[in-house]
Amino acid sequence: MEPVSSLKKDSGHNLPTPEPESPSLIRPRQPYRFSTLCATVDSPDADHKDQHGSSSVPIYQSATFKGVGNRYDYTRSGNPTRSHLGAPARTRLKIFKKQNCSPSSTEHHIAKISSASHAFAVSSGMAALDVITRLLKPGSEVIAGDDLYGGTNRLLTYLRTHMGVTVHHVDTTKAESVIPYLHPGKTSMVLLESPTNPLLKIVDIAGISALVKEKCEDALVVVDNTMMSPYLQRPLEHGADIVYDSATKYLSGHHDLMAGVITCNRDDIAKEMAFIINSVGNALSPFDSFLLLRGTKTLAIRMDRQQSTAMLVAQMLSKLGFVTHYPGLPNHPGKEIHDRISDGYGAVLSFETGDKELSERIVAATRLWGISVSFGCVNSLISMPCVMSHASIDPAVRAARGLPEDLIRLCVGIEDPADLLDDLRHALMEAGAITFAANDYVRIPNPISRAVEKLALGEARTAPHWGNREWFVSAPGKVILFGEHAVVHGVTAVAASVDLRCYGLTSPRYDNKVSVHFKDINDYKHEWDVDDLPWDAVISIPRGEDHPDTLDMRVIDAIKARALPPESQMPPKTHAAAVAFLYLYMMMSVGGHRPTFHFVCRSTLPIGAGLGSSASFSVCIATALNILHERFALPSVPAPTRRPSVSGDPGHIHVPHGGRRAIPPEIAEEANRWAFIAEKVLHGNPSGVDNSVAVFGGALAYVRPGFGKRSGMEQIQGFRSLRFLLVDSKVPRDTKALVAGVARKKMAEPELVGQLLDAIQTISNEARRALADPEVPRSTLLSGLAALIDENHAHLVSLGVSHPALESIRAITADSPYRLSTKLTGAGGGGCAVTLVPDDFADDALQALISALEAQGYRPYVTAVGGSGMGILSPYDPIMVDGEDDASPPLSPPATPDPNGAGESQQPSIRRRFESVDVSELPQWASGRGKWLYV
């Protein structure tokens, strides 16, 4: 039956009036789209409506407000202009009532476009992160990505160093990588970026958030959403607890203010952050709130233009053959994840050229692309992160995290796409990266593809526990052949290992003590009860993670104050050595694993003579402690030679290598990183040359960073061993004073010193080419090096760093019948001189020269240069002992047996013989203990 209307009937015919087939019902309004939400800045509530009906939010440029008990009293706590940026809920007013803080208009608007219940506007993006990290407490653990904004990395390093917060950097592009670091009750925060800056790595925010909530329900997932803005990504919708943006970037869009915003949905978190902001006073000012409100109105339309142009730029660079990082490219890693959690690809991309200098030329050649840090502006920007936004991250850390030194970051603006593409093409052509051929742009092949300076790559590997055995390690000294002093001013230094070495032996103890014996430094001995060390000051470095760029001075100070006598009461040099040993020991101790042992150190190197004795000591303690703390494992034994057993079995041949190259690069690099930390303890600001030579051996060229040229260390391949006479003048030298003297001379006579530095650079270049060229005849090489030695020394004399004792040594070696070339090495002003000894130099003549030098009170050493680096006595065979070796268990007194009975299976100890063997016999004796493994 047809429906009838009960409201009205026809009076004449008394017939029912039929209803329309489609009833005229009022359709509900659709939710506003994002761009509409951006453009419409409404009032948080009725109390915020402007009495004059202004179409733009008024600026309440007032620090205080009159009255008692009103919503606003002090702008630090709340301001009507800022209120338009934050959360609207009336319940929020109750949350903040006790905090004397009001939600603001600016904050209401941000919350609306971020799918958030609460929002806060503060003075910068880093201020936002500072507010968030103030939720942490000493002892908290934070998991963070390994590709972070430089400022984020700097703040996390500070928290780890000074606030007792443990920070784990992991590859968050793999959600499962966070699982080993999720510790219920300890993990307080997981800090994510997606895409990351500047490599545009994609992080599964939803997946990691679910993992965190499952395993550590109290941990907060915090996301830096600056790269995307709320327009393209809203992490609160994917499980994040807190989201922050640097509103300086896309939200503002014009780079005319500094601001940061924080959003969340949880009332308890909002209450804590409101208290922090009100307490520290970093809320956004009224005028900046007005600017931010104005900027957000055009967010959507700006981002649409910027990301569409960014796609064109990324496609052009990728087509030209550059490694291009942009989530919109079909082959970008993690693109499917990004498409699932985001609504666009953003306007930041980066690309690699393969050569740092080429990248610098490209950046300098642009016109429309402004060279600047930051991004998110209406104007397009270009930068090199490793020398700009991420320069505060140590080069070794950048390299370890895979951040290429040649990387160029592009931040696309709203200019016409055709103009931006044309400007970038011209810059690429001017720099020599591309050319125009066959009616198209093509990339010019780059012969140098060393963008990442691998200063310290490789991750620590967990080693098996080797039980109760002694570990015998060694490392060579070094000699700087060319470039001393000039290296401080950016000139290339050429350094090589010497056959004189430092040796270290660890023997297990079972009395909960660790002890040292520095035999060649005043025969110094000391022991500590492990439990009495100042562990309360230590935040250990987890296995697989790198030590921060700076030393933890709390640990250093605690060791000096509580673990050692005052330096004035200890023999010279022993205090620094003990501090370095304890610092590495304590920083490596993780999870209660605190090995107890006795460490003896011997050296055939003269101490303090400029031959790298401290660096070889640092390598020895770093290697031994890495082994004892099980931070890396040694390689397995190679398969032995065997004959074919059955038909079709080819058998196997083992090629003997005498232990050379038996230690893989990742172990060497881990030891080198820790040795560099020990060098920092000993010297403050070392170059890293000495410890690198002590680890890797051979010869290397080094350029100090900061002089606008390619920096870092590079092994000189094909280096052939050379014979040198090292002569210790026995004259103490003051390295710092000598270096400062050259600096003063450079300031007083810049033209003269500049010419000398250029001349030394030419010498280093010549020597480096000759040493690496296997086709240069041996006689030509030796005569050329002799001439370069004389030339280099003459320039060092002009710099004022020689000494009468060094000139005396030069005169003796240059006199008839020797006619040898000699130069100072190291800092000069005393220390050592190096004399090149030709292959055909007669042994009796060499012995006569040694006698002549000894007659003048000097101490000569005959050595080969360019030999093996760090060594470890093979653990796969018993240590060779002889009749004079100690057959008792290797325990320092009191000899307390192992409560687990392990003492029954202990190997005989070589400790006592090692401590007593004459230094002249030490190298041969050490070689006879078994098979050595070398880098």
Short mmCIF file of N, CA, C and O in Angstrom, two decimals, residues 700-766:
data_model
loop_
_atom_site.label_atom_id
_atom_site.label_comp_id
_atom_site.label_asym_id
_atom_site.label_seq_id
_atom_site.Cartn_x
_atom_site.Cartn_y
_atom_site.Cartn_z
N LEU A 700 100.01 5.05 5.19
CA LEU A 700 98.78 5.74 4.81
C LEU A 700 99.05 7.23 4.62
O LEU A 700 100.03 7.77 5.14
N ALA A 701 98.17 7.84 3.88
CA ALA A 701 98.17 9.29 3.70
C ALA A 701 96.98 9.85 4.46
O ALA A 701 95.88 9.29 4.41
N TYR A 702 97.18 10.96 5.15
CA TYR A 702 96.12 11.53 5.99
C TYR A 702 96.01 13.02 5.74
O TYR A 702 97.02 13.74 5.66
N VAL A 703 94.77 13.49 5.59
CA VAL A 703 94.47 14.91 5.48
C VAL A 703 93.47 15.26 6.57
O VAL A 703 92.41 14.63 6.68
N ARG A 704 93.80 16.25 7.33
CA ARG A 704 92.92 16.66 8.43
C ARG A 704 91.68 17.35 7.89
O ARG A 704 91.77 18.14 6.94
N PRO A 705 90.48 17.05 8.46
CA PRO A 705 89.27 17.72 7.98
C PRO A 705 89.27 19.22 8.29
O PRO A 705 89.96 19.68 9.20
N GLY A 706 88.45 19.96 7.54
CA GLY A 706 88.23 21.36 7.84
C GLY A 706 89.00 22.33 6.98
O GLY A 706 89.06 23.52 7.28
N PHE A 707 89.58 21.86 5.86
CA PHE A 707 90.36 22.75 5.01
C PHE A 707 89.85 22.78 3.58
O PHE A 707 90.58 23.13 2.66
N GLY A 708 88.57 22.41 3.40
CA GLY A 708 87.96 22.52 2.08
C GLY A 708 88.49 21.55 1.06
O GLY A 708 88.38 21.79 -0.14
N LYS A 709 89.11 20.46 1.52
CA LYS A 709 89.63 19.46 0.59
C LYS A 709 89.24 18.08 1.10
O LYS A 709 88.76 17.93 2.22
N ARG A 710 89.46 17.11 0.26
CA ARG A 710 89.15 15.74 0.64
C ARG A 710 89.95 15.35 1.88
O ARG A 710 91.18 15.46 1.89
N SER A 711 89.27 14.90 2.91
CA SER A 711 89.94 14.62 4.17
C SER A 711 89.83 13.15 4.50
O SER A 711 89.13 12.38 3.85
N GLY A 712 90.55 12.76 5.56
CA GLY A 712 90.50 11.39 6.02
C GLY A 712 91.79 10.65 5.73
O GLY A 712 92.82 11.24 5.39
N MET A 713 91.75 9.32 5.89
CA MET A 713 92.92 8.49 5.73
C MET A 713 92.75 7.53 4.58
O MET A 713 91.66 7.01 4.35
N GLU A 714 93.83 7.30 3.86
CA GLU A 714 93.78 6.38 2.74
C GLU A 714 95.05 5.53 2.75
O GLU A 714 96.17 6.05 2.80
N GLN A 715 94.85 4.22 2.72
CA GLN A 715 95.99 3.30 2.72
C GLN A 715 96.79 3.47 1.43
O GLN A 715 96.23 3.63 0.35
N ILE A 716 98.11 3.45 1.53
CA ILE A 716 98.97 3.50 0.35
C ILE A 716 99.21 2.05 -0.09
O ILE A 716 99.99 1.32 0.53
N GLN A 717 98.49 1.65 -1.12
CA GLN A 717 98.59 0.28 -1.60
C GLN A 717 99.94 0.06 -2.29
O GLN A 717 100.48 0.94 -2.95
N GLY A 718 100.47 -1.14 -2.16
CA GLY A 718 101.72 -1.49 -2.84
C GLY A 718 102.96 -0.97 -2.14
O GLY A 718 104.05 -1.02 -2.71
N PHE A 719 102.81 -0.47 -0.90
CA PHE A 719 103.96 0.07 -0.18
C PHE A 719 104.99 -1.04 0.06
O PHE A 719 104.66 -2.13 0.54
N ARG A 720 106.23 -0.75 -0.28
CA ARG A 720 107.31 -1.72 -0.10
C ARG A 720 108.13 -1.34 1.13
O ARG A 720 108.47 -0.18 1.33
N SER A 721 108.45 -2.33 1.91
CA SER A 721 109.14 -2.10 3.18
C SER A 721 110.47 -1.38 2.95
O SER A 721 111.20 -1.64 1.99
N LEU A 722 110.77 -0.46 3.87
CA LEU A 722 112.00 0.33 3.81
C LEU A 722 112.75 0.18 5.13
O LEU A 722 112.14 0.00 6.19
N ARG A 723 114.08 0.29 5.07
CA ARG A 723 114.89 0.19 6.27
C ARG A 723 115.26 1.60 6.74
O ARG A 723 115.72 2.43 5.95
N PHE A 724 115.02 1.84 8.02
CA PHE A 724 115.33 3.14 8.60
C PHE A 724 116.13 2.97 9.88
O PHE A 724 116.05 1.94 10.56
N LEU A 725 116.89 4.00 10.19
CA LEU A 725 117.53 4.12 11.49
C LEU A 725 116.79 5.20 12.26
O LEU A 725 116.76 6.37 11.85
N LEU A 726 116.16 4.82 13.35
CA LEU A 726 115.46 5.78 14.21
C LEU A 726 116.40 6.15 15.34
O LEU A 726 116.96 5.26 16.01
N VAL A 727 116.57 7.43 15.56
CA VAL A 727 117.51 7.88 16.59
C VAL A 727 116.77 8.74 17.60
O VAL A 727 116.24 9.82 17.26
N ASP A 728 116.71 8.26 18.83
CA ASP A 728 116.08 9.00 19.92
C ASP A 728 117.11 9.98 20.48
O ASP A 728 118.15 9.59 21.01
N SER A 729 116.78 11.27 20.36
CA SER A 729 117.70 12.30 20.84
C SER A 729 117.73 12.38 22.36
O SER A 729 118.62 13.00 22.94
N LYS A 730 116.71 11.77 23.00
CA LYS A 730 116.54 11.81 24.46
C LYS A 730 116.28 13.23 24.98
O LYS A 730 116.41 13.49 26.17
N VAL A 731 115.91 14.13 24.05
CA VAL A 731 115.57 15.50 24.44
C VAL A 731 114.05 15.59 24.56
O VAL A 731 113.33 15.34 23.58
N PRO A 732 113.50 15.91 25.73
CA PRO A 732 112.04 16.04 25.86
C PRO A 732 111.52 17.13 24.94
O PRO A 732 112.20 18.12 24.65
N ARG A 733 110.29 16.95 24.47
CA ARG A 733 109.70 17.95 23.59
C ARG A 733 108.31 18.29 24.09
O ARG A 733 107.65 17.47 24.73
N ASP A 734 107.87 19.50 23.78
CA ASP A 734 106.54 19.98 24.15
C ASP A 734 105.74 20.14 22.87
O ASP A 734 105.85 21.16 22.17
N THR A 735 104.98 19.12 22.52
CA THR A 735 104.26 19.12 21.24
C THR A 735 103.33 20.32 21.12
O THR A 735 103.29 20.99 20.08
N LYS A 736 102.57 20.59 22.17
CA LYS A 736 101.61 21.69 22.11
C LYS A 736 102.31 23.02 21.86
O LYS A 736 101.84 23.85 21.07
N ALA A 737 103.43 23.24 22.54
CA ALA A 737 104.16 24.50 22.37
C ALA A 737 104.73 24.63 20.96
O ALA A 737 104.71 25.71 20.37
N LEU A 738 105.22 23.51 20.41
CA LEU A 738 105.78 23.54 19.06
C LEU A 738 104.70 23.82 18.01
O LEU A 738 104.90 24.61 17.09
N VAL A 739 103.56 23.19 18.17
CA VAL A 739 102.45 23.42 17.25
C VAL A 739 101.97 24.87 17.35
O VAL A 739 101.71 25.53 16.34
N ALA A 740 101.86 25.37 18.57
CA ALA A 740 101.44 26.77 18.77
C ALA A 740 102.44 27.74 18.16
O ALA A 740 102.08 28.79 17.62
N GLY A 741 103.74 27.39 18.24
CA GLY A 741 104.76 28.26 17.67
C GLY A 741 104.63 28.39 16.16
O GLY A 741 104.78 29.48 15.60
N VAL A 742 104.32 27.28 15.48
CA VAL A 742 104.11 27.33 14.04
C VAL A 742 102.88 28.18 13.71
O VAL A 742 102.87 28.96 12.75
N ALA A 743 101.83 28.03 14.53
CA ALA A 743 100.62 28.82 14.31
C ALA A 743 100.91 30.32 14.44
O ALA A 743 100.41 31.13 13.65
N ARG A 744 101.72 30.68 15.43
CA ARG A 744 102.06 32.10 15.61
C ARG A 744 102.89 32.60 14.42
O ARG A 744 102.69 33.73 13.95
N LYS A 745 103.79 31.77 13.95
CA LYS A 745 104.61 32.16 12.80
C LYS A 745 103.74 32.34 11.56
O LYS A 745 103.96 33.26 10.76
N LYS A 746 102.74 31.50 11.44
CA LYS A 746 101.83 31.62 10.29
C LYS A 746 101.05 32.92 10.33
O LYS A 746 100.82 33.57 9.30
N MET A 747 100.66 33.34 11.52
CA MET A 747 99.93 34.60 11.66
C MET A 747 100.84 35.79 11.39
O MET A 747 100.43 36.77 10.77
N ALA A 748 102.10 35.67 11.84
CA ALA A 748 103.03 36.79 11.67
C ALA A 748 103.58 36.89 10.26
O ALA A 748 103.81 37.98 9.74
N GLU A 749 103.81 35.72 9.64
CA GLU A 749 104.39 35.69 8.28
C GLU A 749 103.57 34.76 7.39
O GLU A 749 104.05 33.70 6.98
N PRO A 750 102.34 35.12 7.09
CA PRO A 750 101.46 34.20 6.36
C PRO A 750 101.98 33.82 4.97
O PRO A 750 101.81 32.67 4.55
N GLU A 751 102.61 34.76 4.28
CA GLU A 751 103.09 34.44 2.93
C GLU A 751 104.23 33.43 2.97
O GLU A 751 104.22 32.45 2.21
N LEU A 752 105.17 33.64 3.86
CA LEU A 752 106.31 32.73 3.97
C LEU A 752 105.85 31.33 4.39
O LEU A 752 106.21 30.33 3.76
N VAL A 753 105.05 31.26 5.45
CA VAL A 753 104.59 29.96 5.93
C VAL A 753 103.71 29.28 4.90
O VAL A 753 103.78 28.06 4.71
N GLY A 754 102.90 30.06 4.19
CA GLY A 754 102.07 29.49 3.14
C GLY A 754 102.91 28.82 2.06
O GLY A 754 102.58 27.74 1.57
N GLN A 755 104.00 29.46 1.68
CA GLN A 755 104.91 28.88 0.68
C GLN A 755 105.55 27.59 1.19
O GLN A 755 105.69 26.62 0.45
N LEU A 756 105.93 27.59 2.48
CA LEU A 756 106.53 26.39 3.06
C LEU A 756 105.53 25.24 3.10
O LEU A 756 105.87 24.09 2.78
N LEU A 757 104.29 25.54 3.47
CA LEU A 757 103.25 24.49 3.52
C LEU A 757 102.98 23.95 2.12
O LEU A 757 102.80 22.73 1.95
N ASP A 758 102.93 24.83 1.14
CA ASP A 758 102.72 24.36 -0.25
C ASP A 758 103.87 23.46 -0.70
O ASP A 758 103.66 22.45 -1.37
N ALA A 759 105.08 23.83 -0.31
CA ALA A 759 106.24 23.03 -0.70
C ALA A 759 106.19 21.65 -0.03
O ALA A 759 106.51 20.63 -0.67
N ILE A 760 105.77 21.60 1.24
CA ILE A 760 105.67 20.31 1.93
C ILE A 760 104.56 19.47 1.32
O ILE A 760 104.69 18.24 1.20
N GLN A 761 103.45 20.10 0.89
CA GLN A 761 102.39 19.36 0.22
C GLN A 761 102.91 18.72 -1.07
O GLN A 761 102.60 17.56 -1.38
N THR A 762 103.73 19.46 -1.80
CA THR A 762 104.33 18.90 -3.02
C THR A 762 105.20 17.70 -2.71
O THR A 762 105.17 16.69 -3.42
N ILE A 763 105.97 17.79 -1.62
CA ILE A 763 106.82 16.66 -1.20
C ILE A 763 105.96 15.44 -0.86
O ILE A 763 106.26 14.32 -1.29
N SER A 764 104.90 15.65 -0.09
CA SER A 764 104.02 14.54 0.29
C SER A 764 103.40 13.89 -0.95
O SER A 764 103.29 12.66 -1.04
N ASN A 765 102.99 14.72 -1.90
CA ASN A 765 102.40 14.17 -3.13
C ASN A 765 103.41 13.32 -3.89
O ASN A 765 103.10 12.23 -4.38
N GLU A 766 104.64 13.84 -4.02
CA GLU A 766 105.68 13.10 -4.73
C GLU A 766 105.96 11.77 -4.02
O GLU A 766 106.05 10.71 -4.66
#
